[in-house]
Short mmCIF file of N, CA and C in Angstrom, two decimals:
data_model
loop_
_atom_site.label_atom_id
_atom_site.label_comp_id
_atom_site.label_asym_id
_atom_site.label_seq_id
_atom_site.Cartn_x
_atom_site.Cartn_y
_atom_site.Cartn_z
N MET A 1 10.62 -38.85 0.60
CA MET A 1 10.65 -38.03 1.78
C MET A 1 10.60 -38.92 3.00
N ASN A 2 11.36 -38.58 3.99
CA ASN A 2 11.37 -39.33 5.24
C ASN A 2 10.70 -38.52 6.34
N GLY A 3 10.25 -39.22 7.37
CA GLY A 3 9.67 -38.51 8.50
C GLY A 3 8.17 -38.59 8.53
N ASN A 4 7.59 -37.63 9.23
CA ASN A 4 6.15 -37.61 9.44
C ASN A 4 5.50 -36.51 8.62
N ALA A 5 4.23 -36.72 8.33
CA ALA A 5 3.42 -35.69 7.70
C ALA A 5 2.30 -35.33 8.67
N PHE A 6 2.00 -34.06 8.76
CA PHE A 6 0.90 -33.57 9.58
C PHE A 6 -0.12 -32.95 8.64
N PHE A 7 -1.38 -33.17 8.92
CA PHE A 7 -2.44 -32.72 8.02
C PHE A 7 -3.33 -31.69 8.68
N TYR A 8 -3.78 -30.74 7.88
CA TYR A 8 -4.81 -29.79 8.28
C TYR A 8 -5.86 -29.79 7.17
N PRO A 9 -7.11 -29.86 7.44
CA PRO A 9 -7.75 -29.97 8.74
C PRO A 9 -7.43 -31.29 9.42
N GLU A 10 -7.57 -31.29 10.75
CA GLU A 10 -7.27 -32.48 11.53
C GLU A 10 -8.07 -33.65 10.99
N GLY A 11 -7.43 -34.80 10.91
CA GLY A 11 -8.05 -35.98 10.33
C GLY A 11 -7.45 -36.30 8.97
N GLY A 12 -6.82 -35.30 8.36
CA GLY A 12 -6.09 -35.51 7.13
C GLY A 12 -6.91 -36.14 6.02
N ILE A 13 -6.31 -37.14 5.39
CA ILE A 13 -6.94 -37.74 4.22
C ILE A 13 -8.23 -38.45 4.55
N ALA A 14 -8.45 -38.81 5.80
CA ALA A 14 -9.70 -39.47 6.18
C ALA A 14 -10.85 -38.47 6.30
N ALA A 15 -10.53 -37.21 6.44
CA ALA A 15 -11.57 -36.18 6.62
C ALA A 15 -11.96 -35.60 5.28
N ASP A 16 -12.43 -36.46 4.37
CA ASP A 16 -12.67 -36.00 3.01
C ASP A 16 -13.85 -35.03 2.89
N SER A 17 -14.63 -34.84 3.95
CA SER A 17 -15.70 -33.86 3.87
C SER A 17 -15.22 -32.46 4.22
N SER A 18 -14.03 -32.32 4.80
CA SER A 18 -13.51 -30.99 5.12
C SER A 18 -12.20 -30.78 4.38
N HIS A 19 -12.06 -29.63 3.78
CA HIS A 19 -10.88 -29.31 2.99
C HIS A 19 -10.71 -27.80 2.94
N LEU A 20 -9.59 -27.39 2.43
CA LEU A 20 -9.38 -25.97 2.22
C LEU A 20 -10.18 -25.55 0.99
N PRO A 21 -10.82 -24.41 1.01
CA PRO A 21 -11.67 -24.00 -0.11
C PRO A 21 -10.87 -23.57 -1.33
N PHE A 22 -11.45 -23.74 -2.49
CA PHE A 22 -10.89 -23.25 -3.75
C PHE A 22 -11.45 -21.85 -4.03
N TYR A 23 -10.76 -21.11 -4.90
CA TYR A 23 -11.23 -19.83 -5.43
C TYR A 23 -11.44 -18.77 -4.34
N VAL A 24 -10.57 -18.75 -3.36
CA VAL A 24 -10.62 -17.70 -2.34
C VAL A 24 -9.25 -17.01 -2.30
N ASP A 25 -9.23 -15.78 -1.82
CA ASP A 25 -7.97 -15.03 -1.76
C ASP A 25 -7.08 -15.46 -0.61
N ASN A 26 -7.68 -15.87 0.52
CA ASN A 26 -6.87 -16.32 1.65
C ASN A 26 -7.73 -17.16 2.59
N VAL A 27 -7.05 -17.93 3.42
CA VAL A 27 -7.69 -18.78 4.41
C VAL A 27 -6.90 -18.64 5.70
N ASN A 28 -7.58 -18.35 6.79
CA ASN A 28 -6.93 -18.33 8.10
C ASN A 28 -6.98 -19.73 8.68
N PHE A 29 -5.92 -20.13 9.34
CA PHE A 29 -5.89 -21.46 9.92
C PHE A 29 -5.09 -21.45 11.21
N ARG A 30 -5.33 -22.45 12.02
CA ARG A 30 -4.57 -22.65 13.26
C ARG A 30 -4.22 -24.13 13.28
N PHE A 31 -2.96 -24.41 13.52
CA PHE A 31 -2.45 -25.77 13.39
C PHE A 31 -1.51 -26.03 14.55
N GLU A 32 -1.85 -26.95 15.42
CA GLU A 32 -1.00 -27.26 16.57
C GLU A 32 -0.06 -28.40 16.23
N LEU A 33 1.23 -28.17 16.47
CA LEU A 33 2.27 -29.15 16.18
C LEU A 33 3.20 -29.30 17.37
N PRO A 34 3.82 -30.46 17.51
CA PRO A 34 4.83 -30.60 18.55
C PRO A 34 6.07 -29.77 18.21
N PRO A 35 6.87 -29.39 19.22
CA PRO A 35 8.09 -28.64 18.95
C PRO A 35 9.00 -29.41 17.99
N GLY A 36 9.71 -28.68 17.16
CA GLY A 36 10.64 -29.30 16.23
C GLY A 36 10.90 -28.38 15.06
N THR A 37 11.72 -28.86 14.14
CA THR A 37 12.00 -28.13 12.91
C THR A 37 11.30 -28.85 11.78
N TYR A 38 10.50 -28.12 11.05
CA TYR A 38 9.74 -28.66 9.93
C TYR A 38 10.38 -28.16 8.65
N GLU A 39 11.04 -29.07 7.94
CA GLU A 39 11.87 -28.71 6.79
C GLU A 39 11.05 -28.33 5.57
N TYR A 40 9.85 -28.87 5.44
CA TYR A 40 9.07 -28.69 4.22
C TYR A 40 7.62 -28.46 4.60
N VAL A 41 7.16 -27.22 4.52
CA VAL A 41 5.80 -26.85 4.88
C VAL A 41 5.07 -26.46 3.60
N VAL A 42 4.05 -27.23 3.23
CA VAL A 42 3.37 -27.03 1.95
C VAL A 42 1.86 -27.11 2.10
N ILE A 43 1.20 -26.63 1.09
CA ILE A 43 -0.19 -26.98 0.83
C ILE A 43 -0.12 -28.02 -0.27
N ALA A 44 -0.68 -29.18 0.01
CA ALA A 44 -0.65 -30.29 -0.96
C ALA A 44 -2.06 -30.55 -1.47
N HIS A 45 -2.13 -30.92 -2.72
CA HIS A 45 -3.39 -31.17 -3.41
C HIS A 45 -3.47 -32.64 -3.78
N LEU A 46 -4.55 -33.30 -3.39
CA LEU A 46 -4.80 -34.69 -3.80
C LEU A 46 -5.46 -34.63 -5.17
N PHE A 47 -4.73 -35.05 -6.21
CA PHE A 47 -5.21 -34.88 -7.57
C PHE A 47 -5.80 -36.14 -8.18
N GLY A 48 -5.73 -37.26 -7.47
CA GLY A 48 -6.27 -38.52 -7.98
C GLY A 48 -7.02 -39.27 -6.91
N ASN A 49 -7.20 -40.56 -7.13
CA ASN A 49 -7.97 -41.39 -6.20
C ASN A 49 -7.12 -42.10 -5.17
N ASN A 50 -5.80 -42.05 -5.28
CA ASN A 50 -4.93 -42.78 -4.37
C ASN A 50 -4.35 -41.84 -3.31
N PRO A 51 -4.92 -41.84 -2.10
CA PRO A 51 -4.43 -40.91 -1.07
C PRO A 51 -3.05 -41.25 -0.54
N LEU A 52 -2.48 -42.36 -0.97
CA LEU A 52 -1.12 -42.70 -0.56
C LEU A 52 -0.08 -42.25 -1.58
N ALA A 53 -0.52 -41.86 -2.78
CA ALA A 53 0.46 -41.53 -3.81
C ALA A 53 0.12 -40.30 -4.66
N ASP A 54 -1.14 -39.91 -4.75
CA ASP A 54 -1.55 -38.88 -5.71
C ASP A 54 -1.56 -37.47 -5.12
N TRP A 55 -0.42 -37.03 -4.62
CA TRP A 55 -0.29 -35.70 -4.03
C TRP A 55 0.64 -34.84 -4.87
N GLN A 56 0.35 -33.55 -4.93
CA GLN A 56 1.30 -32.60 -5.50
C GLN A 56 1.34 -31.37 -4.60
N ALA A 57 2.53 -30.84 -4.41
CA ALA A 57 2.66 -29.59 -3.67
C ALA A 57 2.18 -28.47 -4.58
N VAL A 58 1.29 -27.63 -4.07
CA VAL A 58 0.78 -26.51 -4.87
C VAL A 58 1.24 -25.16 -4.32
N GLY A 59 1.84 -25.17 -3.14
CA GLY A 59 2.40 -23.97 -2.54
C GLY A 59 3.31 -24.38 -1.40
N GLN A 60 4.41 -23.67 -1.22
CA GLN A 60 5.33 -24.00 -0.12
C GLN A 60 5.69 -22.73 0.63
N TYR A 61 6.03 -22.92 1.91
CA TYR A 61 6.49 -21.80 2.72
C TYR A 61 7.91 -21.47 2.29
N ASP A 62 8.14 -20.24 1.88
CA ASP A 62 9.44 -19.83 1.37
C ASP A 62 9.61 -18.34 1.63
N THR A 63 10.71 -17.97 2.29
CA THR A 63 10.92 -16.56 2.62
C THR A 63 11.99 -15.89 1.78
N ASP A 64 12.63 -16.62 0.88
CA ASP A 64 13.66 -16.00 0.05
C ASP A 64 13.36 -16.26 -1.43
N SER A 65 14.23 -15.80 -2.30
CA SER A 65 13.93 -15.81 -3.73
C SER A 65 14.32 -17.11 -4.44
N ASP A 66 15.00 -18.04 -3.76
CA ASP A 66 15.32 -19.29 -4.44
C ASP A 66 14.11 -20.23 -4.40
N SER A 67 14.22 -21.38 -5.04
CA SER A 67 13.09 -22.30 -5.11
C SER A 67 13.06 -23.31 -3.96
N LEU A 68 14.00 -23.19 -3.02
CA LEU A 68 14.07 -24.14 -1.91
C LEU A 68 13.12 -23.72 -0.79
N PRO A 69 12.46 -24.68 -0.15
CA PRO A 69 11.56 -24.33 0.95
C PRO A 69 12.33 -23.80 2.16
N THR A 70 11.69 -22.95 2.94
CA THR A 70 12.27 -22.41 4.16
C THR A 70 11.79 -23.23 5.35
N PRO A 71 12.71 -23.80 6.14
CA PRO A 71 12.28 -24.57 7.32
C PRO A 71 11.60 -23.67 8.35
N VAL A 72 10.73 -24.29 9.15
CA VAL A 72 10.05 -23.61 10.25
C VAL A 72 10.47 -24.29 11.54
N ALA A 73 11.09 -23.52 12.46
CA ALA A 73 11.49 -24.05 13.77
C ALA A 73 10.44 -23.62 14.79
N LEU A 74 9.94 -24.58 15.52
CA LEU A 74 8.88 -24.34 16.49
C LEU A 74 9.33 -24.81 17.85
N GLY A 75 9.40 -23.88 18.82
CA GLY A 75 9.80 -24.21 20.18
C GLY A 75 8.61 -24.61 21.05
N GLU A 76 8.92 -25.04 22.25
CA GLU A 76 7.90 -25.43 23.23
C GLU A 76 6.98 -24.24 23.52
N GLU A 77 5.68 -24.44 23.44
CA GLU A 77 4.67 -23.41 23.73
C GLU A 77 4.81 -22.17 22.84
N GLN A 78 5.42 -22.31 21.67
CA GLN A 78 5.62 -21.17 20.77
C GLN A 78 4.46 -21.05 19.79
N LEU A 79 4.06 -19.83 19.52
CA LEU A 79 3.02 -19.54 18.55
C LEU A 79 3.65 -18.78 17.40
N LEU A 80 3.54 -19.31 16.21
CA LEU A 80 4.01 -18.62 15.01
C LEU A 80 2.79 -18.06 14.30
N GLU A 81 2.89 -16.82 13.88
CA GLU A 81 1.78 -16.18 13.20
C GLU A 81 2.22 -15.71 11.82
N ASN A 82 1.24 -15.53 10.96
CA ASN A 82 1.45 -14.98 9.63
C ASN A 82 2.38 -15.83 8.77
N ILE A 83 2.19 -17.13 8.83
CA ILE A 83 2.90 -18.03 7.92
C ILE A 83 2.16 -17.95 6.58
N LEU A 84 2.79 -17.38 5.58
CA LEU A 84 2.15 -17.15 4.30
C LEU A 84 2.62 -18.20 3.29
N ILE A 85 1.67 -18.89 2.70
CA ILE A 85 1.96 -19.86 1.64
C ILE A 85 1.10 -19.47 0.45
N ASN A 86 1.73 -19.06 -0.63
CA ASN A 86 1.00 -18.70 -1.85
C ASN A 86 0.80 -19.93 -2.71
N VAL A 87 -0.38 -20.03 -3.30
CA VAL A 87 -0.69 -21.13 -4.22
C VAL A 87 -0.92 -20.54 -5.59
N ASP A 88 -0.18 -21.04 -6.57
CA ASP A 88 -0.34 -20.63 -7.96
C ASP A 88 -0.29 -21.90 -8.80
N PHE A 89 -1.46 -22.37 -9.24
CA PHE A 89 -1.52 -23.62 -10.00
C PHE A 89 -0.79 -23.52 -11.33
N ASP A 90 -0.51 -22.32 -11.81
CA ASP A 90 0.25 -22.14 -13.05
C ASP A 90 1.76 -22.10 -12.81
N ASN A 91 2.19 -22.08 -11.56
CA ASN A 91 3.61 -22.00 -11.23
C ASN A 91 3.85 -22.81 -9.96
N LEU A 92 3.76 -24.14 -10.06
CA LEU A 92 3.89 -25.02 -8.91
C LEU A 92 5.34 -25.09 -8.43
N PRO A 93 5.55 -25.32 -7.13
CA PRO A 93 6.92 -25.52 -6.64
C PRO A 93 7.48 -26.84 -7.16
N ILE A 94 8.79 -27.00 -7.03
CA ILE A 94 9.44 -28.25 -7.41
C ILE A 94 8.82 -29.38 -6.60
N GLN A 95 8.51 -30.48 -7.26
CA GLN A 95 7.83 -31.60 -6.60
C GLN A 95 8.85 -32.57 -6.01
N PRO A 96 8.80 -32.75 -4.69
CA PRO A 96 9.77 -33.65 -4.05
C PRO A 96 9.32 -35.10 -4.02
N PHE A 97 8.07 -35.36 -4.37
CA PHE A 97 7.55 -36.72 -4.28
C PHE A 97 6.74 -37.05 -5.50
#
């Protein structure tokens, strides 16, 4: 994959004391990003000890029935709401990395 990665919670892999909770039905979040088109929006899980390599996508933003991710276009001062990403550890999305 080329380009940049943005992490939530802020601080990303260095913020190992804060993470998204397990075993909950949903999590509300707010994430500020610069304007642009984000081709691949996922929830990623660090499954090993190497924060530079041990990632797997466990859910991706997708609005249609195919397995390809749906890009998110974000304009200047734009607020997007209700971005839904489902996580199913028994049915992971295709792994790009």
